[in-house]
């Protein structure tokens, strides 16, 4: 439906519920069982929900809502009247009232319009001096929608800007959007991300030396690629459990299952595409921004060899590159709160140091 993609359908309270993703934000539409539009369920703003939870023959239903600045809240709504009230919320020991979310649009290298969420304090000054963290994924049809994180609160409390572009390769705008960022189209994803960085700089949110980037797994490939293609744009890189040697990735871990997304170096045409952006193969000959690499020694999805050899290549090139390996951990990181806290401390200490964040 236009730029909206259908996420799910259910019957709740005698009505047909359609869960839409519109410009990477959730919408809930109610229709009659014959398909006629009734109304939309009023959501608190730009954010994400999994849809209504309720019985097919009962008027009362519930939905959970979250956003970049709103921890999870549960609302109760009437299907018949549309009356909605807050039913439960998570209390947060922080004030997020002074935070705001913008959704902007910028052209990528080929002119394709890309949407991006930009989160900051409402008193932000556009003088190019704000520490900014740009994150992304751009692959496998995964949609990045507004989701709350205490890391965002921490970053904004220290005057930072948090930015999330909806890159091609994701699912925010349907399967065609995914196809436009996979296999031989993969460079589009990197161009979209570079375009986001340039937009933030050109519009006064930050400057290159204050701009950090972060990505994990396929997002680790993303930040690895853009930091080798346009190293002058970034002041710091957080690269987590990444794919970086795209010529040999399919020989390790779960790599063989991803050839439909990336292609395989065993195919001549795919080899040319993969080699053109493979981060590990484009390190020598230029300086790169400081990098903190996060890996897990028991990662059976993305082999930690990617992280190890890329850091070795950067260090051999004379760049600042640190390798943090989580012991007895898999692709999702440590399995306890203490490990997550320790890694978070290391990540933000690195960013605060390299981007010169007052604290």
PDB file of C-alpha atoms in Angstrom, residues 13 26 34 63 77 100 122 130 135 137 168 170 173 179 182 194 199 202 225 281 287 297 299 305 340 345 349 357:
ATOM      1  CA  UNK A  13     -12.856  -7.922  18.572  1.00  0.00           C
ATOM      2  CA  UNK A  26       4.250   0.931  12.935  1.00  0.00           C
ATOM      3  CA  UNK A  34     -15.519  -7.611   4.485  1.00  0.00           C
ATOM      4  CA  UNK A  63      -0.765  -3.584  22.413  1.00  0.00           C
ATOM      5  CA  UNK A  77      -7.929  -0.245  23.688  1.00  0.00           C
ATOM      6  CA  UNK A 100      13.117  14.300  20.359  1.00  0.00           C
ATOM      7  CA  UNK A 122      15.563  19.177  21.972  1.00  0.00           C
ATOM      8  CA  UNK A 130      27.871  17.078  18.500  1.00  0.00           C
ATOM      9  CA  UNK A 135      24.213   2.740  13.235  1.00  0.00           C
ATOM     10  CA  UNK A 137      22.340  -3.014   9.148  1.00  0.00           C
ATOM     11  CA  UNK A 168      18.512  -0.730   1.132  1.00  0.00           C
ATOM     12  CA  UNK A 170      16.487  -4.059   4.759  1.00  0.00           C
ATOM     13  CA  UNK A 173       9.971  -0.785   2.171  1.00  0.00           C
ATOM     14  CA  UNK A 179      16.664  -6.908  -3.380  1.00  0.00           C
ATOM     15  CA  UNK A 182      21.777  -7.710  -1.840  1.00  0.00           C
ATOM     16  CA  UNK A 194      27.884   7.046   3.446  1.00  0.00           C
ATOM     17  CA  UNK A 199      23.956  14.448   5.420  1.00  0.00           C
ATOM     18  CA  UNK A 202      26.394  18.861   5.839  1.00  0.00           C
ATOM     19  CA  UNK A 225      33.165  -1.523   4.171  1.00  0.00           C
ATOM     20  CA  UNK A 281      41.137  -6.785   1.051  1.00  0.00           C
ATOM     21  CA  UNK A 287      44.871   5.568   7.073  1.00  0.00           C
ATOM     22  CA  UNK A 297      35.533 -16.961  20.613  1.00  0.00           C
ATOM     23  CA  UNK A 299      30.760 -17.728  17.571  1.00  0.00           C
ATOM     24  CA  UNK A 305      38.654 -15.217  12.121  1.00  0.00           C
ATOM     25  CA  UNK A 340      26.919  -7.118  28.729  1.00  0.00           C
ATOM     26  CA  UNK A 345      31.548   0.122  29.343  1.00  0.00           C
ATOM     27  CA  UNK A 349      34.783   4.433  26.955  1.00  0.00           C
ATOM     28  CA  UNK A 357      32.703  13.361  24.572  1.00  0.00           C
TER      29      UNK A 357
END
